[in-house]
XYZ file of N, CA and C in Angstrom:
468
model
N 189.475 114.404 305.461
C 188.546 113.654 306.261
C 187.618 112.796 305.392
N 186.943 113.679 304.314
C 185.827 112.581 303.621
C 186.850 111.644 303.047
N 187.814 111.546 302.304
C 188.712 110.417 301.892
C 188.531 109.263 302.765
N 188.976 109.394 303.920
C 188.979 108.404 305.256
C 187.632 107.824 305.504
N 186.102 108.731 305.097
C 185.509 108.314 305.536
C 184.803 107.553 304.248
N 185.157 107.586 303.009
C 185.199 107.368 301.621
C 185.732 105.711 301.720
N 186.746 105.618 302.523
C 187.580 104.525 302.334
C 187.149 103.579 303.793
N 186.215 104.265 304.714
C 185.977 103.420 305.776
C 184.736 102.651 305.104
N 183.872 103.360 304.631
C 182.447 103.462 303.806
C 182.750 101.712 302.702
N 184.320 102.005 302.079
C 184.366 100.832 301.100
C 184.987 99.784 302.049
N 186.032 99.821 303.133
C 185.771 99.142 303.792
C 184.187 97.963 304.672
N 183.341 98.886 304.709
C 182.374 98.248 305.102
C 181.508 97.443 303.861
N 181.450 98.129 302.989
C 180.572 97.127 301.718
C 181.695 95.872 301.604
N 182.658 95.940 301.892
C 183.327 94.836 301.720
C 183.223 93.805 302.851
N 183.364 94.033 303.997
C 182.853 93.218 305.437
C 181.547 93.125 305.561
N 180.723 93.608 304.613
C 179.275 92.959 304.350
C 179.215 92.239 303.544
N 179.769 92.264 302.372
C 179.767 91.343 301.160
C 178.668 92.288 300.506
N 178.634 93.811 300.119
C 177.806 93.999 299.379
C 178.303 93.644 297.591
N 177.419 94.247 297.118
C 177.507 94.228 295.299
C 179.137 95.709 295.467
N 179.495 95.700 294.059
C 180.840 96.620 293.873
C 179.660 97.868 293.956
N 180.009 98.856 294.478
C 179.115 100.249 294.084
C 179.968 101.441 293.439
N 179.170 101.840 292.273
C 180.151 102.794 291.340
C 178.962 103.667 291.167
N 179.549 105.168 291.912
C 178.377 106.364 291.873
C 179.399 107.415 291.169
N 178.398 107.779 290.437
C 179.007 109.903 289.887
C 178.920 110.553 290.536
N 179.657 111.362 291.042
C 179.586 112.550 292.305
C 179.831 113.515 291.801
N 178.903 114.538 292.706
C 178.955 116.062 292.085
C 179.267 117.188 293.574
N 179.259 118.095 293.311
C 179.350 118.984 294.485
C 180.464 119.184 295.335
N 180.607 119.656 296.654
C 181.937 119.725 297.166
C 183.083 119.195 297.268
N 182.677 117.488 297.628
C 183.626 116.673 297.783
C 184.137 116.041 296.333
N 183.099 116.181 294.976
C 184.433 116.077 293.498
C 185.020 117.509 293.671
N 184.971 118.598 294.117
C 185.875 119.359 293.710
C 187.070 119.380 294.760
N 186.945 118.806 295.928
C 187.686 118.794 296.564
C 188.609 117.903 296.764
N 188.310 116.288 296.116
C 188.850 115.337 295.804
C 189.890 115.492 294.727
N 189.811 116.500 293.763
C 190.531 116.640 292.496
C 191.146 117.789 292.711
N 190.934 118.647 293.713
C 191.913 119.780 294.391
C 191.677 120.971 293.465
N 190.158 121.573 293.163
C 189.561 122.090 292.323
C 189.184 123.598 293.579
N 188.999 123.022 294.505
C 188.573 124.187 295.898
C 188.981 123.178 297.167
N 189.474 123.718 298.362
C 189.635 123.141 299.367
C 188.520 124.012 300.177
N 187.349 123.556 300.321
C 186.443 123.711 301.525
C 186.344 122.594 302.237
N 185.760 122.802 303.742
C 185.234 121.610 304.673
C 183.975 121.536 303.976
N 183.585 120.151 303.225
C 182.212 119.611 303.032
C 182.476 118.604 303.801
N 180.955 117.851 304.295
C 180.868 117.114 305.131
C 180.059 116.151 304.168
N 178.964 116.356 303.185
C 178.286 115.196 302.730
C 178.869 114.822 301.179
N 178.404 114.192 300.678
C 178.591 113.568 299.347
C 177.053 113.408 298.589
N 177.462 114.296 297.806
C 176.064 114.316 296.724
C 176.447 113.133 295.209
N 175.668 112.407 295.333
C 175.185 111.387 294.435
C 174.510 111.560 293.310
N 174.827 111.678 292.054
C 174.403 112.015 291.029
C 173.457 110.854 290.600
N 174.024 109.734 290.894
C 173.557 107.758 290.396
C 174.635 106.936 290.065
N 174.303 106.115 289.388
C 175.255 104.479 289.379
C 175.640 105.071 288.129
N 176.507 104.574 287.910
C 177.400 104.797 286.400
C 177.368 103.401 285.663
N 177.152 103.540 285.125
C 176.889 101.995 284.422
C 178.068 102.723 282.746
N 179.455 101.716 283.405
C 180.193 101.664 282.367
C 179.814 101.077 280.859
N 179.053 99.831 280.711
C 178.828 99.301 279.368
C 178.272 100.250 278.361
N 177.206 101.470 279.928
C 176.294 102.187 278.025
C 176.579 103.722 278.406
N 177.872 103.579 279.291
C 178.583 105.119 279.727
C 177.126 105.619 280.190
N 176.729 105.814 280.755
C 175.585 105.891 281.636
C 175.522 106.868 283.050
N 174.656 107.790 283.056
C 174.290 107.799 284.994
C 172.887 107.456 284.798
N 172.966 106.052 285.956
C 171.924 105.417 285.601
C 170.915 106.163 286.995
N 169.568 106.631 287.339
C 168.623 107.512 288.016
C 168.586 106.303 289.476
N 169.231 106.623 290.359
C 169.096 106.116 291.815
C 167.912 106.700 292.636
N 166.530 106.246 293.183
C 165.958 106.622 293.552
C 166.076 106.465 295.314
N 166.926 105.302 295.366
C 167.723 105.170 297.097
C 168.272 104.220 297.112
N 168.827 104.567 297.896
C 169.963 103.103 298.267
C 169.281 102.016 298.780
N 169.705 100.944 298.200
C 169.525 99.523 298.721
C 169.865 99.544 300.233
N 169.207 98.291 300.908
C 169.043 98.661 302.117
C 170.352 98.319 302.520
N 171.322 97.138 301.669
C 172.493 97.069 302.729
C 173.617 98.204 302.526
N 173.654 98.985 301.220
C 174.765 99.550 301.229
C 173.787 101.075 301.861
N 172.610 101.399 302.480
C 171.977 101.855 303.615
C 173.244 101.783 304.973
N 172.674 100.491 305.397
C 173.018 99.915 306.625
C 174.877 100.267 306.335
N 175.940 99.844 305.480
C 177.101 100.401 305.527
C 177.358 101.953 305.853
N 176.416 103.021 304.917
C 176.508 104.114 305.064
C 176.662 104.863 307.079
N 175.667 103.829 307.082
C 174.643 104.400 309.043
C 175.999 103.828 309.412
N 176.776 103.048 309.249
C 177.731 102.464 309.765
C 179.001 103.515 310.407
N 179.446 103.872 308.833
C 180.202 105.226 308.749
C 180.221 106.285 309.686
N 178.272 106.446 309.752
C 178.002 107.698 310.315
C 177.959 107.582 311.830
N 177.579 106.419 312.262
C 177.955 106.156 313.698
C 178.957 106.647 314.442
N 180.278 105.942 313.566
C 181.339 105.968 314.123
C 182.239 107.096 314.141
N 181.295 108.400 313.116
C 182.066 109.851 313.255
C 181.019 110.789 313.710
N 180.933 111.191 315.130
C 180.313 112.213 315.531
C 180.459 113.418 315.056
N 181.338 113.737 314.314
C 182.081 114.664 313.616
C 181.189 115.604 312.339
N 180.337 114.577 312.071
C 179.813 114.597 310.850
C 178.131 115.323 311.199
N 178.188 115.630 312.972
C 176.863 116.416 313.043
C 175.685 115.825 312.766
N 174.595 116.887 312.676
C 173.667 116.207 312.389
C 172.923 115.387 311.287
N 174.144 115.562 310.012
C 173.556 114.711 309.386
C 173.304 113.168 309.438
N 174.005 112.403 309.868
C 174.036 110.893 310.295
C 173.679 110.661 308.713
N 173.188 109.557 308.546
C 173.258 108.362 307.251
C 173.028 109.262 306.144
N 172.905 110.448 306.103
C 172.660 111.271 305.008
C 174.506 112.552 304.469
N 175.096 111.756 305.033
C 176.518 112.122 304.958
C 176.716 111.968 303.446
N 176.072 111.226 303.212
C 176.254 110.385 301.305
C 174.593 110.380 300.847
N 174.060 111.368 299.907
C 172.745 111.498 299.557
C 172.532 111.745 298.411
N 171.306 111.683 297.505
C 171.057 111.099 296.429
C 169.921 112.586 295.983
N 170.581 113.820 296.956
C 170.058 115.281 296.893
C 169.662 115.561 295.048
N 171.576 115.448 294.404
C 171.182 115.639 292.925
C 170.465 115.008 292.176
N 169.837 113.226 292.266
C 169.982 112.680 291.852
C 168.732 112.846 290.090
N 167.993 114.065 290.572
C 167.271 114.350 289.394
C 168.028 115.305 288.387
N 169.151 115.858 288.685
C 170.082 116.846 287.511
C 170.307 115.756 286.590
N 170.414 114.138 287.213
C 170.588 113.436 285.991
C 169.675 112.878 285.183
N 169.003 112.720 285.933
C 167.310 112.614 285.231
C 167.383 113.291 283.687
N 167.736 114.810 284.453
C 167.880 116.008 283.091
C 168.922 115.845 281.911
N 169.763 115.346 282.338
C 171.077 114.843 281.518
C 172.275 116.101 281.830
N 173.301 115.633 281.610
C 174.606 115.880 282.133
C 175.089 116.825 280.441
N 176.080 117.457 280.908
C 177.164 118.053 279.565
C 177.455 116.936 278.645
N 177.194 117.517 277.685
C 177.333 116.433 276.241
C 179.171 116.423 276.391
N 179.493 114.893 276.898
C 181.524 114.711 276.725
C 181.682 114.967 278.064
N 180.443 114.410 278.976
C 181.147 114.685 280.475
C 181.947 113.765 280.722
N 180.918 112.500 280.429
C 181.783 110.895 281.149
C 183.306 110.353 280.463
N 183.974 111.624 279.702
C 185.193 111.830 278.912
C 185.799 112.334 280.178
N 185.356 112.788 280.786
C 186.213 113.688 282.020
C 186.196 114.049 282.944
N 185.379 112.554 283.421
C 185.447 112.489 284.963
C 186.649 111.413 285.494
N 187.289 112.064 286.709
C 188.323 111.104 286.681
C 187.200 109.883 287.766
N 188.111 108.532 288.446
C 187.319 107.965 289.032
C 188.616 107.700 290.387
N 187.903 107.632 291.516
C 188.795 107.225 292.780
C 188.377 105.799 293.089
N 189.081 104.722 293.987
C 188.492 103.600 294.390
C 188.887 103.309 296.061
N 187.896 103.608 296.386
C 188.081 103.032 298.131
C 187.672 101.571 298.192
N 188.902 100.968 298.456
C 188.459 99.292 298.431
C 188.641 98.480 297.513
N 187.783 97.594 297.053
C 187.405 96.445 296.150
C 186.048 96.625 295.670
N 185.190 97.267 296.672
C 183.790 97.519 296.243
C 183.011 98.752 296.227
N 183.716 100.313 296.340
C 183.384 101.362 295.861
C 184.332 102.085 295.096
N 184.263 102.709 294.164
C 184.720 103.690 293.121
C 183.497 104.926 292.747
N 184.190 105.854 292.965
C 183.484 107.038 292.973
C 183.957 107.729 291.809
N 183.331 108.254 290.295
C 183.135 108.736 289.678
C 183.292 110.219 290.064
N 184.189 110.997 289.700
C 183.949 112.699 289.679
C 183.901 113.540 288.900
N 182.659 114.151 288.691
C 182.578 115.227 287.287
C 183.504 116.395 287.281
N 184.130 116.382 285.825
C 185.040 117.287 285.298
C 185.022 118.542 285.807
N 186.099 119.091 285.824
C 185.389 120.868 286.292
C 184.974 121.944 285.368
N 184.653 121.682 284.375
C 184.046 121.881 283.027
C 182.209 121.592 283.553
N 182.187 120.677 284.057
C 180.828 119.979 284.128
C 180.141 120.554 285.936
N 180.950 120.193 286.635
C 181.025 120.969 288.017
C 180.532 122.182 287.925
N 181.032 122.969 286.674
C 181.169 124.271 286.624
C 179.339 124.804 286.126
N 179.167 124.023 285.230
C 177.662 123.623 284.860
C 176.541 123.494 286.202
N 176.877 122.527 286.223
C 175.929 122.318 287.948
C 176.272 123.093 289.023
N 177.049 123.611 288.772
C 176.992 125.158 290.038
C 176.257 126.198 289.561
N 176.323 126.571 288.461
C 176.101 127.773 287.918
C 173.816 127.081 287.672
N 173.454 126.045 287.572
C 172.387 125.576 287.736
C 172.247 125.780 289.325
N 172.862 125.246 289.778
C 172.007 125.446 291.369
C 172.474 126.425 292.185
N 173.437 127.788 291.316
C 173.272 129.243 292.077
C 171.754 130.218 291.735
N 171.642 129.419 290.005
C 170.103 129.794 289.629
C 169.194 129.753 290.438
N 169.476 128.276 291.079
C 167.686 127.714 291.653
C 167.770 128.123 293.098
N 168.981 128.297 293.689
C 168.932 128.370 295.533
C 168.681 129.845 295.529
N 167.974 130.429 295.640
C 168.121 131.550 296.324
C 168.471 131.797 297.788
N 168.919 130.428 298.398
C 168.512 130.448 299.971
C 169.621 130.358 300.368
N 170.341 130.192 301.583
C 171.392 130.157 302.689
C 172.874 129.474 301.860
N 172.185 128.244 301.258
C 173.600 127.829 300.328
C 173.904 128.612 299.230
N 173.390 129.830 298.718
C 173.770 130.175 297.478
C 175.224 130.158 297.370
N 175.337 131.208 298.508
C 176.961 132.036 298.595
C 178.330 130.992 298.527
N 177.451 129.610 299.150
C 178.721 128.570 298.767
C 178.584 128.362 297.320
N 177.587 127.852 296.511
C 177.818 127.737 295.089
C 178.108 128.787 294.665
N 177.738 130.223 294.629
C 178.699 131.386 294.222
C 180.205 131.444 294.466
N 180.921 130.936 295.686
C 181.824 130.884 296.075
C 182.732 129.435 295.235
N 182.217 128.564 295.051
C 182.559 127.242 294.017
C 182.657 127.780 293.211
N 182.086 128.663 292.447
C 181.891 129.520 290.990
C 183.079 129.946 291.147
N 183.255 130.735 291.672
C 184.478 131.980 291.767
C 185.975 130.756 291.534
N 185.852 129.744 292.261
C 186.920 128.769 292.798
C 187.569 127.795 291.510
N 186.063 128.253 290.634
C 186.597 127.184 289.259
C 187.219 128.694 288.119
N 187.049 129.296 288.525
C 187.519 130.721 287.472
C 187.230 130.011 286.167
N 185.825 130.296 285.958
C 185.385 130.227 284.682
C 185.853 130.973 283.453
């Protein structure tokens, strides 16, 4: 499902004429994209822009308003997706990068491309494995048991 809605999403930056958008993704949908765990996730966590020239995750503090308005687009058109609406695709992690990433991540993330104007960056499961094991630390709350359960899924 997120594929489809991955590829409706680059469909629309393209029938807007936005800028190309290239984000690092972390959380359910890279591990599920690279066939690392098959769970139902519904959102997409946003690490930031990848800025190829200085191998980079460059710190996204929000989306510009039109590739905004593409996102709400998406979310319209899949009731499916509950109550999150325009927050289907969110910028939740976007301070783990602040902190900096595994030294030899951007070596091993593969990248997907929906379209002409999105490509999605996905961290290694080496690096995945990192940021789970960080935010089974910090949640003590209702999501733990899924990042415990991601844990288990990467057999460290």
């Amino acid at each position: 499902m997120l594929e489809s809605l991955l590829q409706e999403l680059g469909d629309w930056l393209e029938f807007e004429d936005c800028q190309p958008v290239e984000w690092v993704v972390c959380g359910g949908v890279a591990l599920a994209l690279q066939g690392l765990r098959s769970r139902t996730t519904r959102d997409v966590d946003v690490l930031g822009r990848w800025d190829a020239g200085a191998m980079v995750v460059s710190c996204v503090e929000e989306f510009p308003e039109e590739i905004k308005a593409c996102i709400k687009k998406v979310a319209e058109n899949h009731p499916e997706l509950g109550g999150l609406g325009a927050n289907w695709i969110n910028l939740g992690p976007r301070k783990l990068a602040a902190h900096g990433l595994p030294e030899g991540f951007e070596r091993r993330m593969t990248s997907r491309q929906f379209g002409n104007r999105l490509t999605i960056h996905l961290l290694g499961r080496r690096d995945l494995l990192a940021l789970k094991l960080y935010a089974a630390a910090d949640d003590l709350g209702p999501r733990s048991e899924i990042h415990y359960e991601d844990i288990k899924a990467l057999n460290p």
